[in-house]
Amino acid sequence: MNRRDMEYGTMRYAEQPLPDALTGLVAAIWTMAGDGEPGEWIDHDATPDGCIEVIHRLHGRSIWGEEQPALFVTGLSQVPVRFRISGDAGFLGLRLWPWAWEMLGGTPCPDFADGWSALNADSKAGALVMNPDSVLADVTAAFAGAVPHPIGSRVLSATRVEDIVRASGCSHRTVQRWFERSVGITPRGYLRLIRFHRAMVEVAAPTTLADQAAKGGFADQAHMARDFRRLAGVAPRTARNRAVGPFLPGDST
């Protein structure tokens, strides 16, 4: 079972393959469904991934702090987020990098960090997840010919803040101000999220955790373990055994 189509006892999660045209803009188009009864509540922890999530709940119920509407967007977080879904819930999600969310006219990321906000179905972002059968075509069309921000477009290929400064041609202060306004996390802190997100994607691969730490840009395996504890709330080995995409069952320890 690969990372694009996974499940544990109470939840199924899958990602669609994406065309090259969406690289650097869209991290994933995904579906998630509960595997229980309508009256049953299932807890999950969403780990930080550095992305904005545009989510359409197709059926069932969900709670993050309070009951959520059918269409909403979740902000950036630097800690795991506990949420609940009913056993019959089903979702369609669009995982966007912050600069892609900005390109759709979205609310500045700092305004709803560590939380969520309701969306209208006629908003640019909300309209993209209304139809499960056409979501890939709709998203591809929405970004056709789009030119990402000169700073945002350099983030995913960087390992240090200096890489972004050099590749974008912007000053260090300009890069800092853009992150402050558009992301709400320092450049260094955001790059740490990206490194962790990639490690979460790779953690189930059949290689040693030490090799994954080295490949992922961590100083050593202990460094990776500290980031997993801080950002996922669990050790890498636990994530390897229990993670489904960016999600962990709520009883993970």
mmCIF file with all atom_site columns, C-alpha atoms in Angstrom, residues 27-210:
data_model
loop_
_atom_site.group_PDB
_atom_site.id
_atom_site.type_symbol
_atom_site.label_atom_id
_atom_site.label_alt_id
_atom_site.label_comp_id
_atom_site.label_asym_id
_atom_site.label_entity_id
_atom_site.label_seq_id
_atom_site.pdbx_PDB_ins_code
_atom_site.Cartn_x
_atom_site.Cartn_y
_atom_site.Cartn_z
_atom_site.occupancy
_atom_site.B_iso_or_equiv
_atom_site.pdbx_formal_charge
_atom_site.auth_seq_id
_atom_site.auth_comp_id
_atom_site.auth_asym_id
_atom_site.auth_atom_id
_atom_site.pdbx_PDB_model_num
ATOM 1   C CA . ALA A 1 27  ? 0.735   19.776 -2.801  1.00 0.00 ? 27  ALA A CA 1
ATOM 2   C CA . ALA A 1 28  ? -2.169  17.311 -3.078  1.00 0.00 ? 28  ALA A CA 1
ATOM 3   C CA . ILE A 1 29  ? -5.756  16.718 -4.066  1.00 0.00 ? 29  ILE A CA 1
ATOM 4   C CA . TRP A 1 30  ? -7.055  14.231 -1.544  1.00 0.00 ? 30  TRP A CA 1
ATOM 5   C CA . THR A 1 31  ? -10.079 12.366 -0.263  1.00 0.00 ? 31  THR A CA 1
ATOM 6   C CA . MET A 1 32  ? -10.724 11.090 3.232   1.00 0.00 ? 32  MET A CA 1
ATOM 7   C CA . ALA A 1 33  ? -13.595 9.029  4.556   1.00 0.00 ? 33  ALA A CA 1
ATOM 8   C CA . GLY A 1 34  ? -14.559 7.659  7.932   1.00 0.00 ? 34  GLY A CA 1
ATOM 9   C CA . ASP A 1 35  ? -15.150 3.955  8.267   1.00 0.00 ? 35  ASP A CA 1
ATOM 10  C CA . GLY A 1 36  ? -17.756 3.850  11.003  1.00 0.00 ? 36  GLY A CA 1
ATOM 11  C CA . GLU A 1 37  ? -21.345 4.583  11.944  1.00 0.00 ? 37  GLU A CA 1
ATOM 12  C CA . PRO A 1 38  ? -23.014 8.023  11.689  1.00 0.00 ? 38  PRO A CA 1
ATOM 13  C CA . GLY A 1 39  ? -23.268 8.330  15.471  1.00 0.00 ? 39  GLY A CA 1
ATOM 14  C CA . GLU A 1 40  ? -19.636 7.380  16.060  1.00 0.00 ? 40  GLU A CA 1
ATOM 15  C CA . TRP A 1 41  ? -16.938 10.031 16.537  1.00 0.00 ? 41  TRP A CA 1
ATOM 16  C CA . ILE A 1 42  ? -13.390 9.344  15.373  1.00 0.00 ? 42  ILE A CA 1
ATOM 17  C CA . ASP A 1 43  ? -10.411 11.416 16.556  1.00 0.00 ? 43  ASP A CA 1
ATOM 18  C CA . HIS A 1 44  ? -7.450  12.236 14.332  1.00 0.00 ? 44  HIS A CA 1
ATOM 19  C CA . ASP A 1 45  ? -4.379  14.440 14.594  1.00 0.00 ? 45  ASP A CA 1
ATOM 20  C CA . ALA A 1 46  ? -3.397  16.483 11.521  1.00 0.00 ? 46  ALA A CA 1
ATOM 21  C CA . THR A 1 47  ? 0.350   17.078 11.450  1.00 0.00 ? 47  THR A CA 1
ATOM 22  C CA . PRO A 1 48  ? 1.772   20.387 10.156  1.00 0.00 ? 48  PRO A CA 1
ATOM 23  C CA . ASP A 1 49  ? 2.579   20.322 6.442   1.00 0.00 ? 49  ASP A CA 1
ATOM 24  C CA . GLY A 1 50  ? 3.143   23.993 5.603   1.00 0.00 ? 50  GLY A CA 1
ATOM 25  C CA . CYS A 1 51  ? -0.017  24.094 3.487   1.00 0.00 ? 51  CYS A CA 1
ATOM 26  C CA . ILE A 1 52  ? -3.449  25.650 3.352   1.00 0.00 ? 52  ILE A CA 1
ATOM 27  C CA . GLU A 1 53  ? -6.232  23.064 3.088   1.00 0.00 ? 53  GLU A CA 1
ATOM 28  C CA . VAL A 1 54  ? -9.423  23.870 1.172   1.00 0.00 ? 54  VAL A CA 1
ATOM 29  C CA . ILE A 1 55  ? -11.918 21.237 2.309   1.00 0.00 ? 55  ILE A CA 1
ATOM 30  C CA . HIS A 1 56  ? -15.395 20.236 1.184   1.00 0.00 ? 56  HIS A CA 1
ATOM 31  C CA . ARG A 1 57  ? -17.136 17.837 3.551   1.00 0.00 ? 57  ARG A CA 1
ATOM 32  C CA . LEU A 1 58  ? -19.308 15.805 1.234   1.00 0.00 ? 58  LEU A CA 1
ATOM 33  C CA . HIS A 1 59  ? -21.308 14.136 3.988   1.00 0.00 ? 59  HIS A CA 1
ATOM 34  C CA . GLY A 1 60  ? -21.246 13.523 7.724   1.00 0.00 ? 60  GLY A CA 1
ATOM 35  C CA . ARG A 1 61  ? -19.962 15.930 10.384  1.00 0.00 ? 61  ARG A CA 1
ATOM 36  C CA . SER A 1 62  ? -16.622 17.297 11.600  1.00 0.00 ? 62  SER A CA 1
ATOM 37  C CA . ILE A 1 63  ? -15.407 19.220 14.630  1.00 0.00 ? 63  ILE A CA 1
ATOM 38  C CA . TRP A 1 64  ? -12.274 21.287 15.134  1.00 0.00 ? 64  TRP A CA 1
ATOM 39  C CA . GLY A 1 65  ? -12.915 23.258 18.294  1.00 0.00 ? 65  GLY A CA 1
ATOM 40  C CA . GLU A 1 66  ? -16.524 23.629 17.143  1.00 0.00 ? 66  GLU A CA 1
ATOM 41  C CA . GLU A 1 67  ? -18.782 22.105 14.511  1.00 0.00 ? 67  GLU A CA 1
ATOM 42  C CA . GLN A 1 68  ? -17.579 22.963 11.019  1.00 0.00 ? 68  GLN A CA 1
ATOM 43  C CA . PRO A 1 69  ? -19.586 23.944 7.933   1.00 0.00 ? 69  PRO A CA 1
ATOM 44  C CA . ALA A 1 70  ? -19.507 21.822 4.801   1.00 0.00 ? 70  ALA A CA 1
ATOM 45  C CA . LEU A 1 71  ? -16.957 24.106 3.110   1.00 0.00 ? 71  LEU A CA 1
ATOM 46  C CA . PHE A 1 72  ? -13.991 25.557 4.966   1.00 0.00 ? 72  PHE A CA 1
ATOM 47  C CA . VAL A 1 73  ? -10.270 26.318 4.801   1.00 0.00 ? 73  VAL A CA 1
ATOM 48  C CA . THR A 1 74  ? -7.692  25.446 7.444   1.00 0.00 ? 74  THR A CA 1
ATOM 49  C CA . GLY A 1 75  ? -4.695  27.622 8.205   1.00 0.00 ? 75  GLY A CA 1
ATOM 50  C CA . LEU A 1 76  ? -1.040  26.941 8.869   1.00 0.00 ? 76  LEU A CA 1
ATOM 51  C CA . SER A 1 77  ? -0.120  25.322 12.151  1.00 0.00 ? 77  SER A CA 1
ATOM 52  C CA . GLN A 1 78  ? 3.170   24.454 13.801  1.00 0.00 ? 78  GLN A CA 1
ATOM 53  C CA . VAL A 1 79  ? 1.707   21.825 16.146  1.00 0.00 ? 79  VAL A CA 1
ATOM 54  C CA . PRO A 1 80  ? -0.522  18.772 15.606  1.00 0.00 ? 80  PRO A CA 1
ATOM 55  C CA . VAL A 1 81  ? -4.224  19.625 15.428  1.00 0.00 ? 81  VAL A CA 1
ATOM 56  C CA . ARG A 1 82  ? -6.822  17.299 16.962  1.00 0.00 ? 82  ARG A CA 1
ATOM 57  C CA . PHE A 1 83  ? -10.095 17.072 15.067  1.00 0.00 ? 83  PHE A CA 1
ATOM 58  C CA . ARG A 1 84  ? -13.090 14.735 15.052  1.00 0.00 ? 84  ARG A CA 1
ATOM 59  C CA . ILE A 1 85  ? -15.135 13.288 12.227  1.00 0.00 ? 85  ILE A CA 1
ATOM 60  C CA . SER A 1 86  ? -18.313 11.265 12.301  1.00 0.00 ? 86  SER A CA 1
ATOM 61  C CA . GLY A 1 87  ? -18.000 7.666  11.197  1.00 0.00 ? 87  GLY A CA 1
ATOM 62  C CA . ASP A 1 88  ? -19.918 8.404  7.993   1.00 0.00 ? 88  ASP A CA 1
ATOM 63  C CA . ALA A 1 89  ? -17.987 11.571 7.084   1.00 0.00 ? 89  ALA A CA 1
ATOM 64  C CA . GLY A 1 90  ? -16.365 12.028 3.690   1.00 0.00 ? 90  GLY A CA 1
ATOM 65  C CA . PHE A 1 91  ? -14.119 14.856 2.473   1.00 0.00 ? 91  PHE A CA 1
ATOM 66  C CA . LEU A 1 92  ? -12.549 16.264 -0.672  1.00 0.00 ? 92  LEU A CA 1
ATOM 67  C CA . GLY A 1 93  ? -9.487  18.406 -0.012  1.00 0.00 ? 93  GLY A CA 1
ATOM 68  C CA . LEU A 1 94  ? -7.138  20.683 -1.920  1.00 0.00 ? 94  LEU A CA 1
ATOM 69  C CA . ARG A 1 95  ? -3.710  21.150 -0.286  1.00 0.00 ? 95  ARG A CA 1
ATOM 70  C CA . LEU A 1 96  ? -2.201  24.438 -1.460  1.00 0.00 ? 96  LEU A CA 1
ATOM 71  C CA . TRP A 1 97  ? 1.127   26.058 -0.813  1.00 0.00 ? 97  TRP A CA 1
ATOM 72  C CA . PRO A 1 98  ? 0.549   29.484 0.787   1.00 0.00 ? 98  PRO A CA 1
ATOM 73  C CA . TRP A 1 99  ? 1.550   31.421 -2.326  1.00 0.00 ? 99  TRP A CA 1
ATOM 74  C CA . ALA A 1 100 ? -0.973  29.448 -4.397  1.00 0.00 ? 100 ALA A CA 1
ATOM 75  C CA . TRP A 1 101 ? -3.700  30.283 -1.863  1.00 0.00 ? 101 TRP A CA 1
ATOM 76  C CA . GLU A 1 102 ? -2.676  33.936 -2.203  1.00 0.00 ? 102 GLU A CA 1
ATOM 77  C CA . MET A 1 103 ? -2.945  33.656 -5.997  1.00 0.00 ? 103 MET A CA 1
ATOM 78  C CA . LEU A 1 104 ? -6.597  32.611 -5.590  1.00 0.00 ? 104 LEU A CA 1
ATOM 79  C CA . GLY A 1 105 ? -7.311  35.776 -3.627  1.00 0.00 ? 105 GLY A CA 1
ATOM 80  C CA . GLY A 1 106 ? -7.417  34.003 -0.287  1.00 0.00 ? 106 GLY A CA 1
ATOM 81  C CA . THR A 1 107 ? -7.380  35.706 3.099   1.00 0.00 ? 107 THR A CA 1
ATOM 82  C CA . PRO A 1 108 ? -3.803  36.341 4.321   1.00 0.00 ? 108 PRO A CA 1
ATOM 83  C CA . CYS A 1 109 ? -2.533  33.205 6.056   1.00 0.00 ? 109 CYS A CA 1
ATOM 84  C CA . PRO A 1 110 ? -1.737  34.938 9.377   1.00 0.00 ? 110 PRO A CA 1
ATOM 85  C CA . ASP A 1 111 ? -5.426  35.873 9.741   1.00 0.00 ? 111 ASP A CA 1
ATOM 86  C CA . PHE A 1 112 ? -6.499  32.259 10.332  1.00 0.00 ? 112 PHE A CA 1
ATOM 87  C CA . ALA A 1 113 ? -3.329  30.538 11.515  1.00 0.00 ? 113 ALA A CA 1
ATOM 88  C CA . ASP A 1 114 ? -3.930  27.590 13.861  1.00 0.00 ? 114 ASP A CA 1
ATOM 89  C CA . GLY A 1 115 ? -7.605  27.618 12.946  1.00 0.00 ? 115 GLY A CA 1
ATOM 90  C CA . TRP A 1 116 ? -10.147 27.407 10.175  1.00 0.00 ? 116 TRP A CA 1
ATOM 91  C CA . SER A 1 117 ? -12.544 29.693 8.354   1.00 0.00 ? 117 SER A CA 1
ATOM 92  C CA . ALA A 1 118 ? -15.780 29.071 6.478   1.00 0.00 ? 118 ALA A CA 1
ATOM 93  C CA . LEU A 1 119 ? -15.700 29.434 2.687   1.00 0.00 ? 119 LEU A CA 1
ATOM 94  C CA . ASN A 1 120 ? -18.379 30.328 0.172   1.00 0.00 ? 120 ASN A CA 1
ATOM 95  C CA . ALA A 1 121 ? -18.999 27.948 -2.696  1.00 0.00 ? 121 ALA A CA 1
ATOM 96  C CA . ASP A 1 122 ? -18.709 30.835 -5.163  1.00 0.00 ? 122 ASP A CA 1
ATOM 97  C CA . SER A 1 123 ? -15.262 31.893 -3.916  1.00 0.00 ? 123 SER A CA 1
ATOM 98  C CA . LYS A 1 124 ? -12.345 31.091 -6.223  1.00 0.00 ? 124 LYS A CA 1
ATOM 99  C CA . ALA A 1 125 ? -10.924 28.482 -3.868  1.00 0.00 ? 125 ALA A CA 1
ATOM 100 C CA . GLY A 1 126 ? -14.234 27.055 -2.677  1.00 0.00 ? 126 GLY A CA 1
ATOM 101 C CA . ALA A 1 127 ? -15.503 26.493 -6.208  1.00 0.00 ? 127 ALA A CA 1
ATOM 102 C CA . LEU A 1 128 ? -12.536 24.232 -6.967  1.00 0.00 ? 128 LEU A CA 1
ATOM 103 C CA . VAL A 1 129 ? -13.620 21.501 -4.536  1.00 0.00 ? 129 VAL A CA 1
ATOM 104 C CA . MET A 1 130 ? -17.351 21.478 -5.147  1.00 0.00 ? 130 MET A CA 1
ATOM 105 C CA . ASN A 1 131 ? -17.336 18.727 -7.775  1.00 0.00 ? 131 ASN A CA 1
ATOM 106 C CA . PRO A 1 132 ? -15.297 15.582 -7.004  1.00 0.00 ? 132 PRO A CA 1
ATOM 107 C CA . ASP A 1 133 ? -15.542 14.413 -10.617 1.00 0.00 ? 133 ASP A CA 1
ATOM 108 C CA . SER A 1 134 ? -13.941 17.539 -12.076 1.00 0.00 ? 134 SER A CA 1
ATOM 109 C CA . VAL A 1 135 ? -11.701 18.783 -9.266  1.00 0.00 ? 135 VAL A CA 1
ATOM 110 C CA . LEU A 1 136 ? -8.425  17.985 -11.031 1.00 0.00 ? 136 LEU A CA 1
ATOM 111 C CA . ALA A 1 137 ? -9.530  19.686 -14.253 1.00 0.00 ? 137 ALA A CA 1
ATOM 112 C CA . ASP A 1 138 ? -10.934 22.657 -12.341 1.00 0.00 ? 138 ASP A CA 1
ATOM 113 C CA . VAL A 1 139 ? -7.739  23.153 -10.326 1.00 0.00 ? 139 VAL A CA 1
ATOM 114 C CA . THR A 1 140 ? -5.520  22.790 -13.383 1.00 0.00 ? 140 THR A CA 1
ATOM 115 C CA . ALA A 1 141 ? -7.591  25.369 -15.261 1.00 0.00 ? 141 ALA A CA 1
ATOM 116 C CA . ALA A 1 142 ? -7.534  27.773 -12.301 1.00 0.00 ? 142 ALA A CA 1
ATOM 117 C CA . PHE A 1 143 ? -3.741  27.866 -12.309 1.00 0.00 ? 143 PHE A CA 1
ATOM 118 C CA . ALA A 1 144 ? -3.195  27.704 -16.081 1.00 0.00 ? 144 ALA A CA 1
ATOM 119 C CA . GLY A 1 145 ? -0.596  30.284 -17.029 1.00 0.00 ? 145 GLY A CA 1
ATOM 120 C CA . ALA A 1 146 ? -0.272  31.479 -13.430 1.00 0.00 ? 146 ALA A CA 1
ATOM 121 C CA . VAL A 1 147 ? 3.042   32.947 -12.330 1.00 0.00 ? 147 VAL A CA 1
ATOM 122 C CA . PRO A 1 148 ? 3.805   32.355 -8.616  1.00 0.00 ? 148 PRO A CA 1
ATOM 123 C CA . HIS A 1 149 ? 5.286   35.078 -6.473  1.00 0.00 ? 149 HIS A CA 1
ATOM 124 C CA . PRO A 1 150 ? 9.050   35.390 -7.097  1.00 0.00 ? 150 PRO A CA 1
ATOM 125 C CA . ILE A 1 151 ? 9.764   34.528 -3.472  1.00 0.00 ? 151 ILE A CA 1
ATOM 126 C CA . GLY A 1 152 ? 7.153   31.794 -3.040  1.00 0.00 ? 152 GLY A CA 1
ATOM 127 C CA . SER A 1 153 ? 8.278   30.032 -6.188  1.00 0.00 ? 153 SER A CA 1
ATOM 128 C CA . ARG A 1 154 ? 11.769  29.595 -4.710  1.00 0.00 ? 154 ARG A CA 1
ATOM 129 C CA . VAL A 1 155 ? 10.816  28.192 -1.310  1.00 0.00 ? 155 VAL A CA 1
ATOM 130 C CA . LEU A 1 156 ? 10.426  24.491 -2.100  1.00 0.00 ? 156 LEU A CA 1
ATOM 131 C CA . SER A 1 157 ? 13.868  24.203 -3.680  1.00 0.00 ? 157 SER A CA 1
ATOM 132 C CA . ALA A 1 158 ? 15.585  25.915 -0.738  1.00 0.00 ? 158 ALA A CA 1
ATOM 133 C CA . THR A 1 159 ? 17.184  24.394 2.339   1.00 0.00 ? 159 THR A CA 1
ATOM 134 C CA . ARG A 1 160 ? 18.355  27.685 3.845   1.00 0.00 ? 160 ARG A CA 1
ATOM 135 C CA . VAL A 1 161 ? 16.918  31.195 3.947   1.00 0.00 ? 161 VAL A CA 1
ATOM 136 C CA . GLU A 1 162 ? 19.979  32.342 2.011   1.00 0.00 ? 162 GLU A CA 1
ATOM 137 C CA . ASP A 1 163 ? 18.918  30.052 -0.865  1.00 0.00 ? 163 ASP A CA 1
ATOM 138 C CA . ILE A 1 164 ? 15.599  31.924 -1.167  1.00 0.00 ? 164 ILE A CA 1
ATOM 139 C CA . VAL A 1 165 ? 17.327  35.299 -1.027  1.00 0.00 ? 165 VAL A CA 1
ATOM 140 C CA . ARG A 1 166 ? 19.800  34.350 -3.749  1.00 0.00 ? 166 ARG A CA 1
ATOM 141 C CA . ALA A 1 167 ? 17.322  32.625 -6.075  1.00 0.00 ? 167 ALA A CA 1
ATOM 142 C CA . SER A 1 168 ? 14.631  35.311 -5.797  1.00 0.00 ? 168 SER A CA 1
ATOM 143 C CA . GLY A 1 169 ? 17.001  38.237 -6.163  1.00 0.00 ? 169 GLY A CA 1
ATOM 144 C CA . CYS A 1 170 ? 15.278  39.901 -3.215  1.00 0.00 ? 170 CYS A CA 1
ATOM 145 C CA . SER A 1 171 ? 16.949  41.272 -0.119  1.00 0.00 ? 171 SER A CA 1
ATOM 146 C CA . HIS A 1 172 ? 16.915  39.320 3.134   1.00 0.00 ? 172 HIS A CA 1
ATOM 147 C CA . ARG A 1 173 ? 14.591  41.926 4.642   1.00 0.00 ? 173 ARG A CA 1
ATOM 148 C CA . THR A 1 174 ? 12.187  41.712 1.679   1.00 0.00 ? 174 THR A CA 1
ATOM 149 C CA . VAL A 1 175 ? 12.019  37.931 2.086   1.00 0.00 ? 175 VAL A CA 1
ATOM 150 C CA . GLN A 1 176 ? 11.339  38.321 5.812   1.00 0.00 ? 176 GLN A CA 1
ATOM 151 C CA . ARG A 1 177 ? 8.562   40.858 5.210   1.00 0.00 ? 177 ARG A CA 1
ATOM 152 C CA . TRP A 1 178 ? 6.916   38.617 2.583   1.00 0.00 ? 178 TRP A CA 1
ATOM 153 C CA . PHE A 1 179 ? 6.888   35.656 4.968   1.00 0.00 ? 179 PHE A CA 1
ATOM 154 C CA . GLU A 1 180 ? 5.523   37.834 7.742   1.00 0.00 ? 180 GLU A CA 1
ATOM 155 C CA . ARG A 1 181 ? 2.694   39.154 5.548   1.00 0.00 ? 181 ARG A CA 1
ATOM 156 C CA . SER A 1 182 ? 1.851   36.120 3.393   1.00 0.00 ? 182 SER A CA 1
ATOM 157 C CA . VAL A 1 183 ? 2.793   33.095 5.515   1.00 0.00 ? 183 VAL A CA 1
ATOM 158 C CA . GLY A 1 184 ? 2.850   34.235 9.123   1.00 0.00 ? 184 GLY A CA 1
ATOM 159 C CA . ILE A 1 185 ? 5.887   32.108 9.957   1.00 0.00 ? 185 ILE A CA 1
ATOM 160 C CA . THR A 1 186 ? 9.536   33.118 9.804   1.00 0.00 ? 186 THR A CA 1
ATOM 161 C CA . PRO A 1 187 ? 11.450  31.878 6.748   1.00 0.00 ? 187 PRO A CA 1
ATOM 162 C CA . ARG A 1 188 ? 13.580  29.615 8.926   1.00 0.00 ? 188 ARG A CA 1
ATOM 163 C CA . GLY A 1 189 ? 10.535  28.240 10.734  1.00 0.00 ? 189 GLY A CA 1
ATOM 164 C CA . TYR A 1 190 ? 8.720   27.577 7.465   1.00 0.00 ? 190 TYR A CA 1
ATOM 165 C CA . LEU A 1 191 ? 11.671  25.721 5.970   1.00 0.00 ? 191 LEU A CA 1
ATOM 166 C CA . ARG A 1 192 ? 11.681  23.547 9.097   1.00 0.00 ? 192 ARG A CA 1
ATOM 167 C CA . LEU A 1 193 ? 8.000   22.721 8.412   1.00 0.00 ? 193 LEU A CA 1
ATOM 168 C CA . ILE A 1 194 ? 8.812   21.781 4.816   1.00 0.00 ? 194 ILE A CA 1
ATOM 169 C CA . ARG A 1 195 ? 11.652  19.523 5.948   1.00 0.00 ? 195 ARG A CA 1
ATOM 170 C CA . PHE A 1 196 ? 9.334   17.821 8.436   1.00 0.00 ? 196 PHE A CA 1
ATOM 171 C CA . HIS A 1 197 ? 6.545   17.480 5.856   1.00 0.00 ? 197 HIS A CA 1
ATOM 172 C CA . ARG A 1 198 ? 8.902   15.702 3.466   1.00 0.00 ? 198 ARG A CA 1
ATOM 173 C CA . ALA A 1 199 ? 10.078  13.431 6.268   1.00 0.00 ? 199 ALA A CA 1
ATOM 174 C CA . MET A 1 200 ? 6.458   12.516 7.057   1.00 0.00 ? 200 MET A CA 1
ATOM 175 C CA . VAL A 1 201 ? 5.877   11.641 3.400   1.00 0.00 ? 201 VAL A CA 1
ATOM 176 C CA . GLU A 1 202 ? 8.963   9.414  3.341   1.00 0.00 ? 202 GLU A CA 1
ATOM 177 C CA . VAL A 1 203 ? 8.757   7.878  6.807   1.00 0.00 ? 203 VAL A CA 1
ATOM 178 C CA . ALA A 1 204 ? 6.926   4.753  5.603   1.00 0.00 ? 204 ALA A CA 1
ATOM 179 C CA . ALA A 1 205 ? 9.559   4.037  2.939   1.00 0.00 ? 205 ALA A CA 1
ATOM 180 C CA . PRO A 1 206 ? 11.520  0.773  3.423   1.00 0.00 ? 206 PRO A CA 1
ATOM 181 C CA . THR A 1 207 ? 14.776  2.487  4.424   1.00 0.00 ? 207 THR A CA 1
ATOM 182 C CA . THR A 1 208 ? 16.286  3.022  7.850   1.00 0.00 ? 208 THR A CA 1
ATOM 183 C CA . LEU A 1 209 ? 15.301  6.087  9.838   1.00 0.00 ? 209 LEU A CA 1
ATOM 184 C CA . ALA A 1 210 ? 18.979  7.048  10.001  1.00 0.00 ? 210 ALA A CA 1
#
